[in-house]
């Protein structure tokens, strides 16, 4: 067996194409000239390392010098990992100050206590499944930036929301997805200091995840039993009587109120004697302009409509980002129902009249707000 | 002369326990326990008569023993002990029919107490948050225990119409829970991992077994206890909350998978997942107890939460329970201590 012939691969450090010839090609010579230029300045840091490492070795403030010298050698980088525990603690302290503010220790302790309570199930929900803590800490915190920064909600007539006792907020419904309900909830919580307890369709409670979250957020089924129970309990109840007819209406019919159900909400208010507060929401119509529907597919899936907007399903998940329209909310003057006698709720004509009164008020306020609004987006 | 009380369903824990308790009351002369199989355990103070309530013999017992109070407790939730679903249905429905027929022919009868259940309200997404006694289920139950209870209640109402001289009290009890209660819901909570329905967190309401005994005693002895009344502890807890309090891991599954797993578990004899149980674990249920307080003036000793706490205390702690070394609570408690300790030093 003869020794294998060694075929050189590469240039063994010499400039060239790796053809094995002694003379480098002209292109390689060009490269070599450049590399000479680079190596010259590189010589001076090459002397540095012993100096840098000795500095890191004796200096305790290696975190600072580490930043300056780390680019020069690998030896330094290795030493930079040995940041003293004190510095780490200082950094954690600074980060905590950044996140929680000056009194971070009690705040963090509070947060941990909260976490512990949640993990142990040591909290209270009311009979509708409303979880105050999680609503305030998570749902509201998540929705607040959307309400304030994205839709820039402007509110009028806050003084019409009673500070205590039962009241029924009746609002127009729009926007393909009931975002207007969520925004009204966060606005009443932040500006009026009260939780709005929405009444939802039975479809909401049939859907997994949505149904569970709705109950945790304070919603309950839109039926006369629950509405009256909540109003008697002194809650601020929100109702959207247009229902799916309202949110699922095409964009061309925007700000045109649909039929207000059968006036069940008026009967509930009459029976419990609470005021009805009409709420007009401008802006929600434009977030997902509904331009199409697939009724046959919707029937197949058992849902009221399949939304087709200019961006959904064309852009996929990106089409789910709502358009940043400018929102105006106006709470109207309360309509008192405690003047009527006890049998008023059983008088259909009276119920229809009050329903029409509420509907008209909201419609007129919508027109007024639309006149005031400069454009859709500001 | 004191009362003569006939209690059906004494072969089961709750029936026997109630029979024993009511026997200690001074106003009660005699307690007769009736069931197909003799009770296991202490029957002090209870005369056991082995009789089938599906058989006209029961009428002779009522007349011969001069029974003036019948407490019907043998509407059963699980077919487990008695055989199949067919036997269970027969015991529940035909048994109640026979018993009520016998009661109707008994001239000396003055009081009838029936233990029903809140399961008659069903569980669906169209349920109101709190059922009052006047409300009907949104969907009439089509099968199973809730259907039985629904039919039993119908027969009891019919009996009340035909014998207006008899005081009829019907208790719709929420899920009974307590340290040594054997029921579908306690079996469920004893599973090492709790299968839950994905995306749903039902509201649960419990009645402590001690409160059930107290309310049954009240309904048996007090003349003011008339009509149908919901009985449950105050407040509700969510299933997720219950799992955390137990320190058990929950396993969210789609509802059809929960049903499938349920039939596997049932075959293994571990737990019962009937369709209405799955419905209950999906949508939950709450009942209004205003009438219990206002008309019966009965106040349960336990809330839903404290009844559940009592039940949890009787079980070995779960892996995530507070106090367990591996629990997150342990870590969090340590951190909190550290922080408050830092405060004390600083």
XYZ file of C-alpha atoms in Angstrom:
724
model
C 0.000 0.000 0.000
C 1.447 3.260 -1.067
C 0.866 6.424 0.848
C -2.112 8.345 -0.301
C -1.288 11.431 -2.237
C -2.149 14.496 -0.266
C -4.190 16.883 -2.311
C -4.037 20.293 -0.699
C -7.357 21.926 -0.131
C -7.477 25.628 0.384
C -4.505 27.926 0.257
C -2.957 27.040 3.619
C -3.224 30.607 4.720
C -1.775 32.094 1.577
C -3.894 34.347 -0.553
C -5.183 32.630 -3.667
C -7.919 30.472 -5.133
C -6.736 27.245 -3.597
C -5.544 25.830 -6.907
C -2.287 24.783 -5.354
C -0.193 27.090 -7.538
C 2.375 29.214 -5.776
C 1.430 32.448 -7.426
C -1.774 34.009 -6.194
C -4.259 35.192 -8.776
C -4.712 38.857 -9.405
C -8.045 38.913 -7.590
C -6.464 37.254 -4.607
C -3.643 39.760 -4.655
C -6.246 42.475 -4.528
C -7.751 40.854 -1.463
C -4.366 40.438 0.123
C -3.667 44.121 -0.237
C -6.907 44.905 1.615
C -6.181 42.437 4.323
C -2.839 44.050 4.938
C -4.594 47.314 5.595
C -6.878 45.657 8.099
C -4.202 43.794 9.949
C -2.227 46.928 10.639
C -4.691 48.591 13.008
C -5.581 45.207 14.435
C -2.066 44.950 15.771
C -2.529 47.517 18.507
C -5.452 45.778 20.291
C -3.534 42.561 19.996
C -1.145 43.999 22.593
C -4.033 44.974 24.873
C -5.312 41.651 26.234
C -2.848 41.181 29.073
C -3.578 44.720 30.171
C -7.368 44.201 29.959
C -7.371 40.886 31.754
C -5.240 42.144 34.586
C -7.620 45.031 34.994
C -10.608 42.682 35.121
C -8.765 40.466 37.518
C -8.227 43.071 40.172
C -11.152 45.378 39.452
C -14.454 44.560 41.140
C -16.360 46.767 38.719
C -15.912 44.273 35.933
C -19.439 44.872 34.674
C -18.429 48.342 33.521
C -15.034 47.475 32.089
C -16.483 44.343 30.567
C -18.501 46.424 28.188
C -15.449 48.353 27.020
C -13.037 45.472 26.701
C -15.266 42.647 25.645
C -14.814 43.504 21.985
C -11.069 43.069 22.274
C -10.640 39.528 23.466
C -12.383 36.328 24.397
C -10.536 36.122 27.716
C -12.321 39.191 28.972
C -15.722 37.935 27.983
C -15.227 34.866 30.097
C -14.345 36.952 33.112
C -17.333 39.244 32.490
C -19.656 36.336 33.484
C -18.453 36.575 37.039
C -20.565 39.586 37.934
C -20.769 39.747 41.725
C -24.050 38.833 43.389
C -24.365 42.369 44.703
C -24.547 43.730 41.193
C -27.185 41.239 40.196
C -29.286 42.263 43.172
C -28.820 45.893 42.280
C -29.954 45.172 38.741
C -33.014 43.264 39.955
C -33.764 46.126 42.317
C -33.511 48.627 39.484
C -35.751 46.506 37.270
C -38.317 46.151 40.021
C -38.230 49.905 40.545
C -38.815 50.323 36.845
C -41.805 47.954 36.791
C -43.509 48.538 40.122
C -42.369 52.040 41.120
C -40.678 53.192 44.285
C -42.628 51.043 46.739
C -41.898 47.910 44.755
C -41.419 45.611 47.727
C -44.929 45.882 49.167
C -46.382 45.970 45.666
C -44.588 42.803 44.670
C -45.616 41.179 47.933
C -49.196 42.206 47.158
C -48.941 40.725 43.707
C -47.530 37.466 45.063
C -50.315 37.298 47.625
C -52.797 37.774 44.781
C -51.127 35.014 42.779
C -51.233 32.740 45.786
C -54.915 33.454 46.362
C -55.688 32.622 42.739
C -53.701 29.403 42.828
C -55.425 28.223 45.966
C -58.872 29.149 44.709
C -59.182 31.451 47.679
C -61.415 34.086 46.102
C -65.108 34.798 45.826
C -67.328 34.915 42.769
C -70.891 36.187 42.904
C -73.887 34.069 41.987
C -73.569 34.926 38.294
C -69.942 33.781 38.283
C -68.552 37.342 38.242
C -64.908 37.398 39.304
C -64.195 40.999 40.371
C -60.493 40.487 40.934
C -59.643 38.930 37.608
C -61.902 41.390 35.775
C -60.175 44.399 37.278
C -56.636 43.065 37.031
C -56.716 41.385 33.653
C -59.754 42.064 31.488
C -59.914 45.789 32.202
C -56.131 46.168 32.025
C -56.104 44.466 28.633
C -59.006 46.485 27.225
C -58.003 49.888 28.611
C -55.230 50.625 26.080
C -57.567 49.666 23.232
C -60.253 51.997 24.542
C -57.916 54.907 25.239
C -55.203 54.636 22.607
C -56.795 52.814 19.682
C -60.378 54.084 19.698
C -59.647 57.250 21.745
C -63.052 57.036 23.395
C -64.676 60.294 24.345
C -67.521 60.125 26.867
C -70.382 62.513 27.512
C -73.165 62.504 30.022
C -71.354 60.505 32.686
C -73.421 62.331 35.304
C -76.441 60.404 34.044
C -75.077 57.166 35.490
C -76.333 56.877 39.062
C -73.547 56.364 41.575
C -75.442 53.568 43.263
C -78.525 51.418 42.878
C -79.883 49.536 39.923
C -80.041 51.095 36.485
C -80.422 49.762 32.979
C -78.087 51.047 30.282
C -79.612 50.520 26.837
C -77.260 50.914 23.908
C -77.147 50.581 20.160
C -75.227 47.576 18.903
C -72.801 47.495 16.015
C -69.422 46.399 14.819
C -69.727 42.759 13.659
C -68.068 41.569 16.880
C -69.505 42.960 20.139
C -66.451 45.110 20.820
C -68.776 47.997 21.697
C -69.999 46.061 24.723
C -66.461 45.520 25.994
C -65.553 49.162 25.429
C -68.679 50.336 27.243
C -67.777 48.059 30.145
C -64.260 49.405 30.477
C -65.423 52.995 30.068
C -68.111 52.775 32.743
C -65.634 51.111 35.065
C -62.889 53.680 34.541
C -64.919 56.869 34.248
C -68.002 56.167 36.362
C -66.446 53.750 38.837
C -69.103 51.083 38.377
C -69.068 47.645 36.850
C -71.430 47.310 33.919
C -73.045 43.879 33.970
C -73.843 42.969 30.374
C -76.691 40.713 29.328
C -75.584 38.343 26.575
C -77.368 36.143 24.067
C -77.552 32.427 24.765
C -75.090 31.838 21.918
C -72.411 33.545 24.027
C -72.834 30.983 26.783
C -72.844 28.101 24.340
C -69.429 28.933 22.933
C -66.473 27.446 24.752
C -63.984 29.911 26.264
C -66.153 32.914 25.317
C -68.939 31.667 27.573
C -66.619 31.084 30.491
C -64.919 34.452 30.103
C -68.272 36.216 29.779
C -69.454 34.895 33.143
C -66.124 35.761 34.772
C -66.394 39.264 33.340
C -69.810 39.781 34.894
C -72.169 38.881 32.064
C -75.272 36.786 32.385
C -77.968 35.511 30.069
C -80.307 38.060 28.565
C -83.559 36.759 30.030
C -86.128 38.561 32.119
C -85.325 36.469 35.222
C -81.661 37.391 35.266
C -82.245 41.002 34.251
C -84.750 41.557 37.038
C -82.602 39.725 39.556
C -79.575 41.847 38.756
C -81.543 45.101 38.764
C -83.108 44.221 42.121
C -79.618 43.503 43.378
C -78.691 47.126 42.579
C -76.393 46.409 39.646
C -75.746 48.598 36.632
C -76.984 46.344 33.846
C -76.137 46.804 30.181
C -78.384 45.582 27.392
C -78.140 45.728 23.599
C -81.706 45.093 22.450
C -80.867 45.034 18.741
C -78.892 41.852 19.320
C -77.494 40.088 16.275
C -79.626 42.226 13.982
C -77.576 45.190 15.186
C -74.022 43.901 15.068
C -74.607 41.841 11.936
C -76.121 44.588 9.795
C -74.331 45.588 6.591
C -72.104 48.655 6.543
C -74.510 50.475 4.245
C -77.091 50.514 7.067
C -74.728 51.969 9.652
C -76.230 54.058 12.452
C -79.739 52.955 11.497
C -81.231 51.306 14.557
C -82.816 47.895 14.109
C -85.934 46.646 15.883
C -85.555 46.735 19.656
C -86.534 43.133 20.322
C -89.830 42.647 22.089
C -89.189 45.319 24.673
C -88.306 42.800 27.350
C -85.752 45.167 28.805
C -88.456 47.795 29.360
C -90.636 45.282 31.207
C -87.683 44.370 33.420
C -87.026 48.028 34.220
C -90.732 48.680 34.861
C -91.012 45.703 37.210
C -87.970 46.752 39.205
C -88.583 50.506 38.953
C -85.053 51.365 37.868
C -84.163 54.175 35.440
C -83.334 53.417 31.808
C -80.211 55.201 30.567
C -80.021 55.417 26.768
C -76.454 55.120 25.479
C -75.426 56.080 21.968
C -72.150 54.722 20.661
C -70.612 56.285 17.574
C -67.523 54.712 16.039
C -68.175 51.037 16.516
C -69.842 50.739 13.105
C -66.574 51.433 11.316
C -64.254 48.994 13.081
C -65.189 46.024 10.907
C -67.268 47.278 7.970
C -69.499 44.331 7.136
C -69.757 44.146 3.374
C -70.805 40.545 2.883
C -72.318 37.520 4.495
C -72.538 33.832 3.710
C -75.986 32.937 5.010
C -75.865 29.292 3.950
C -72.554 28.665 5.717
C -73.786 30.585 8.752
C -76.878 28.384 8.913
C -74.691 25.334 8.626
C -72.533 26.436 11.541
C -75.525 27.585 13.563
C -74.309 31.162 13.948
C -76.222 34.290 12.949
C -73.875 35.466 10.147
C -70.407 34.985 8.651
C -68.712 38.356 8.588
C -66.951 39.442 5.421
C -65.169 42.763 5.770
C -62.790 44.423 3.302
C -59.916 42.811 5.225
C -61.403 39.597 6.539
C -60.978 36.838 5.514
C -58.803 38.357 2.773
C -55.864 39.209 5.057
C -56.414 36.322 7.420
C -55.754 37.075 11.097
C -54.512 40.543 10.171
C -58.042 41.302 9.032
C -59.140 40.902 12.656
C -57.401 44.127 13.654
C -60.205 46.659 14.047
C -59.947 49.905 12.154
C -58.938 52.726 14.516
C -62.105 54.762 14.315
C -62.769 57.599 16.737
C -65.458 56.701 19.282
C -67.993 58.915 21.005
C -70.152 57.611 23.827
C -73.070 59.632 25.096
C -75.119 58.584 28.083
C -78.513 60.199 27.748
C -80.827 61.526 30.404
C -82.315 58.674 32.477
C -85.902 57.678 31.702
C -87.600 57.111 35.021
C -89.828 54.102 35.417
C -90.684 54.315 39.117
C -93.644 56.641 38.406
C -95.594 53.917 36.678
C -97.802 51.664 38.784
C -97.112 48.026 39.457
C -99.100 46.600 36.572
C -97.377 48.798 34.015
C -95.154 45.956 32.856
C -98.245 43.972 31.890
C -99.554 46.760 29.669
C -98.088 45.985 26.226
C -98.954 49.392 24.782
C -97.076 51.200 27.519
C -94.094 48.876 27.080
C -94.044 49.569 23.330
C -94.266 53.294 23.935
C -91.362 53.351 26.354
C -89.356 51.116 24.007
C -89.961 53.556 21.155
C -89.032 56.480 23.370
C -85.691 54.872 24.228
C -85.077 53.935 20.608
C -85.858 57.421 19.340
C -83.609 59.031 21.940
C -80.682 56.847 20.917
C -81.320 57.398 17.198
C -81.498 61.183 17.550
C -78.359 61.267 19.692
C -76.569 59.147 17.088
C -77.418 61.647 14.364
C -76.311 64.519 16.565
C -72.980 62.848 17.395
C -72.389 61.990 13.736
C -72.837 65.656 12.830
C -70.292 66.615 15.476
C -67.710 64.075 14.437
C -65.212 65.582 12.020
C -64.269 62.338 10.314
C -64.369 58.623 10.941
C -60.824 58.451 12.230
C -60.523 61.633 14.297
C -99.199 9.731 70.775
C -96.038 10.460 68.815
C -95.368 10.255 65.150
C -94.768 7.085 63.186
C -92.314 7.845 60.391
C -91.690 5.610 57.408
C -88.408 6.218 55.598
C -87.758 4.663 52.207
C -84.314 3.971 50.835
C -82.622 3.138 54.136
C -80.109 0.793 52.522
C -78.280 3.885 51.329
C -76.116 6.064 53.534
C -78.223 9.194 53.532
C -81.494 7.319 54.069
C -80.136 5.316 56.967
C -78.480 8.310 58.538
C -81.699 10.279 58.410
C -83.743 7.380 59.795
C -81.371 7.085 62.738
C -81.426 10.816 63.387
C -85.180 11.218 63.261
C -85.545 8.241 65.646
C -83.782 10.244 68.360
C -86.403 12.985 68.246
C -88.727 12.912 71.272
C -91.845 13.611 69.211
C -91.254 10.509 67.093
C -92.501 7.209 68.492
C -91.359 4.863 65.853
C -89.257 4.900 62.701
C -89.774 2.242 60.075
C -87.097 1.824 57.471
C -88.058 0.260 54.160
C -85.799 -0.989 51.393
C -85.202 -3.971 49.159
C -81.894 -4.846 50.737
C -81.151 -4.585 54.439
C -78.981 -1.650 55.452
C -75.363 -2.264 56.325
C -74.400 -0.560 59.511
C -76.017 0.543 62.690
C -79.820 0.618 62.612
C -80.313 1.692 66.224
C -83.857 2.889 66.796
C -85.021 1.988 63.293
C -87.323 -0.942 62.585
C -86.330 -2.329 59.255
C -88.974 -3.874 57.028
C -87.722 -5.545 53.921
C -90.198 -4.483 51.307
C -90.117 -3.418 47.725
C -91.828 -0.077 47.165
C -92.653 -1.263 43.651
C -94.949 -3.809 45.245
C -98.449 -3.207 46.736
C -97.156 -4.719 49.991
C -96.027 -1.231 50.927
C -99.679 -0.132 51.229
C -100.294 -2.819 53.848
C -97.238 -1.703 55.799
C -98.413 1.900 55.856
C -101.918 1.019 57.024
C -100.967 -1.712 59.488
C -98.229 0.263 61.189
C -100.414 3.411 61.312
C -97.790 5.492 59.592
C -98.589 9.202 59.617
C -95.407 10.511 57.970
C -93.689 9.178 54.887
C -90.199 10.389 53.988
C -89.365 9.317 50.469
C -85.613 9.220 50.003
C -85.138 6.437 47.516
C -84.914 8.457 44.321
C -81.431 7.415 43.328
C -78.907 9.138 41.136
C -76.707 6.261 40.059
C -77.639 2.883 38.689
C -74.362 1.567 40.099
C -75.574 -0.268 43.194
C -78.856 -1.656 41.920
C -77.969 -2.913 38.488
C -78.658 -1.232 35.210
C -80.359 1.929 34.203
C -83.631 0.046 33.666
C -83.740 -1.080 37.282
C -82.873 2.413 38.429
C -85.681 3.931 36.403
C -88.109 1.321 37.692
C -87.088 1.928 41.298
C -87.335 5.667 40.935
C -90.479 6.093 38.912
C -92.543 2.933 39.462
C -91.436 2.864 43.093
C -92.651 6.403 43.637
C -95.934 5.685 41.846
C -96.595 2.668 44.054
C -95.599 4.482 47.196
C -97.851 7.438 46.384
C -100.697 5.114 45.454
C -100.303 3.438 48.824
C -100.185 6.821 50.545
C -103.361 7.922 48.820
C -105.235 4.929 50.239
C -103.864 5.424 53.763
C -106.388 7.439 55.755
C -104.012 8.098 58.642
C -101.319 9.709 56.552
C -100.730 13.394 57.318
C -97.275 14.285 56.074
C -95.277 13.443 52.991
C -91.687 14.574 52.553
C -89.920 13.934 49.264
C -86.234 14.513 48.707
C -85.866 15.663 45.132
C -82.900 17.333 43.518
C -81.952 20.526 41.709
C -81.037 18.291 38.771
C -84.667 18.663 37.675
C -83.743 22.125 36.407
C -81.298 20.588 33.943
C -78.247 22.480 32.770
C -77.988 24.387 29.521
C -76.634 27.562 28.026
C -80.118 29.076 28.147
C -80.481 28.731 31.896
C -81.031 31.758 34.069
C -78.293 32.337 36.622
C -80.496 31.313 39.536
C -83.507 29.034 39.286
C -86.471 29.811 41.484
C -89.014 27.138 42.345
C -91.520 28.384 39.755
C -89.149 27.995 36.849
C -89.187 24.977 34.629
C -86.123 23.477 33.011
C -85.269 25.188 29.721
C -85.032 21.782 28.110
C -87.151 19.039 29.568
C -84.705 16.311 30.544
C -85.039 13.393 28.171
C -83.345 10.634 30.113
C -81.434 9.691 33.206
C -81.660 10.839 36.759
C -83.018 14.289 35.981
C -85.816 12.757 33.913
C -86.647 10.427 36.799
C -86.674 13.282 39.273
C -88.817 15.313 36.897
C -91.375 12.499 36.636
C -91.287 11.812 40.362
C -92.055 15.468 41.019
C -94.975 15.261 38.628
C -96.448 12.319 40.550
C -95.919 14.093 43.863
C -97.774 17.150 42.569
C -100.593 14.888 41.402
C -100.746 13.297 44.848
C -100.837 16.729 46.507
C -103.870 17.623 44.363
C -105.705 14.426 45.210
C -104.975 14.480 48.913
C -105.141 18.164 49.912
C -105.367 17.127 53.578
C -101.796 15.776 53.480
C -98.974 18.235 54.001
C -96.515 17.702 51.143
C -92.985 19.046 51.371
C -90.629 18.588 48.468
C -86.970 19.465 48.835
C -84.928 20.210 45.784
C -81.492 19.685 47.245
C -78.321 20.885 45.554
C -75.437 18.456 45.202
C -74.865 16.882 48.588
C -71.304 17.018 49.772
C -69.615 16.023 52.968
C -66.762 13.966 54.361
C -68.347 10.532 53.872
C -70.934 11.133 51.170
C -70.976 8.776 48.205
C -72.462 10.529 45.202
C -71.516 11.149 41.591
C -70.079 14.552 42.445
C -67.946 13.325 45.354
C -66.671 10.477 43.208
C -65.780 12.998 40.584
C -63.809 15.142 43.012
C -61.946 12.091 44.268
C -60.451 11.450 40.825
C -56.702 12.148 40.804
C -57.075 14.386 37.746
C -60.340 16.202 37.150
C -61.577 16.019 33.562
C -63.280 19.302 32.746
C -65.043 20.547 29.652
C -62.685 22.699 27.608
C -63.563 26.371 27.662
C -66.294 26.133 30.284
C -66.153 26.888 33.959
C -69.461 25.935 35.570
C -70.865 27.419 38.734
C -71.422 24.809 41.409
C -73.603 24.913 44.470
C -73.367 22.456 47.315
C -75.406 21.432 50.310
C -73.584 20.007 53.280
C -74.861 16.621 54.391
C -75.471 17.962 57.929
C -77.690 20.680 56.484
C -79.567 18.094 54.445
C -80.272 16.156 57.625
C -81.369 19.332 59.394
C -83.684 20.414 56.604
C -85.184 16.928 56.298
C -85.835 16.861 60.027
C -87.407 20.303 59.777
C -89.567 19.245 56.826
C -90.646 16.099 58.649
C -91.548 17.683 61.959
C -92.580 21.253 61.261
C -96.051 21.999 59.952
C -94.853 25.209 58.310
C -92.800 23.250 55.787
C -95.155 23.061 52.818
C -94.558 23.072 49.100
C -91.500 22.812 46.913
C -88.347 24.468 48.112
C -84.785 24.737 46.819
C -82.198 23.868 49.418
C -78.580 24.861 48.890
C -75.707 26.506 50.655
C -75.083 30.209 50.113
C -72.938 31.355 47.237
C -71.418 29.511 44.342
C -67.926 28.344 43.522
C -66.523 27.752 40.079
C -65.251 24.339 39.080
C -61.774 25.768 38.451
C -61.847 27.237 41.929
C -62.933 23.905 43.397
C -60.078 22.119 41.616
C -57.590 24.629 43.002
C -58.983 24.296 46.498
C -58.627 20.554 46.178
C -55.110 21.001 44.871
C -55.896 18.807 41.918
C -54.946 19.251 38.333
C -57.781 19.641 35.913
C -57.653 18.193 32.450
C -59.688 20.222 29.954
C -61.172 18.060 27.229
C -63.751 18.751 24.526
C -67.213 17.833 25.753
C -67.554 14.709 23.587
C -64.235 13.454 25.001
C -65.450 14.025 28.546
C -68.476 11.881 27.755
C -66.247 9.179 26.244
C -63.872 9.239 29.173
C -66.880 9.133 31.438
C -68.099 5.843 30.003
C -64.604 4.373 30.414
C -64.489 5.510 34.025
C -67.981 4.196 34.619
C -66.991 0.775 33.343
C -64.017 0.907 35.652
C -66.342 1.796 38.481
C -64.412 4.967 39.245
C -66.943 7.660 38.588
C -70.224 8.250 36.889
C -70.457 10.575 33.943
C -74.007 10.476 32.803
C -74.999 12.940 30.081
C -76.637 15.210 32.644
C -73.468 15.136 34.721
C -71.505 16.313 31.674
C -74.112 19.012 31.115
C -73.743 20.083 34.724
C -69.957 20.214 34.371
C -70.377 22.337 31.243
C -72.980 24.896 32.196
C -73.338 24.549 35.950
C -76.434 25.507 37.840
C -77.520 27.853 40.570
C -80.732 27.837 42.541
C -82.372 30.636 44.443
C -82.945 29.901 48.122
C -85.129 32.864 49.034
C -88.155 30.667 49.678
C -86.189 28.350 51.945
C -85.330 31.324 54.126
C -88.527 33.342 53.882
C -91.215 30.644 54.030
C -89.502 27.781 55.797
C -87.265 29.983 57.934
C -84.527 27.445 57.482
C -80.935 28.608 57.562
C -78.198 26.175 56.497
C -75.132 26.044 58.732
C -72.733 25.730 55.827
C -72.234 27.903 52.793
C -71.278 26.279 49.516
C -67.664 27.219 50.158
C -67.516 25.938 53.735
C -69.312 22.708 52.805
C -66.738 22.161 50.109
C -63.917 23.020 52.520
C -65.222 20.370 54.902
C -65.221 17.851 52.079
C -61.694 18.859 51.010
C -60.478 18.429 54.576
C -61.569 14.813 54.547
C -59.495 13.949 51.477
C -55.753 13.416 51.248
C -54.293 16.685 49.942
C -53.680 16.867 46.215
C -50.290 17.456 44.680
C -50.921 21.164 44.232
C -52.614 21.723 47.560
C -51.232 24.425 49.841
C -48.751 22.927 52.261
C -47.562 20.347 49.784
C -43.845 20.716 49.108
C -44.231 20.620 45.345
C -46.994 23.203 45.264
C -46.545 26.657 43.819
C -48.104 27.944 46.993
C -45.053 26.784 48.918
C -42.728 28.785 46.681
C -44.959 31.846 46.718
C -45.325 31.721 50.483
C -41.530 31.575 50.791
C -41.122 34.564 48.481
C -43.740 36.565 50.342
C -42.054 35.793 53.645
C -38.721 36.858 52.190
C -40.176 40.151 51.033
C -41.948 40.945 54.262
C -38.782 39.892 56.116
C -36.831 42.364 53.966
C -39.312 45.026 54.961
C -38.774 44.276 58.621
C -35.012 44.526 58.227
C -35.057 47.604 56.063
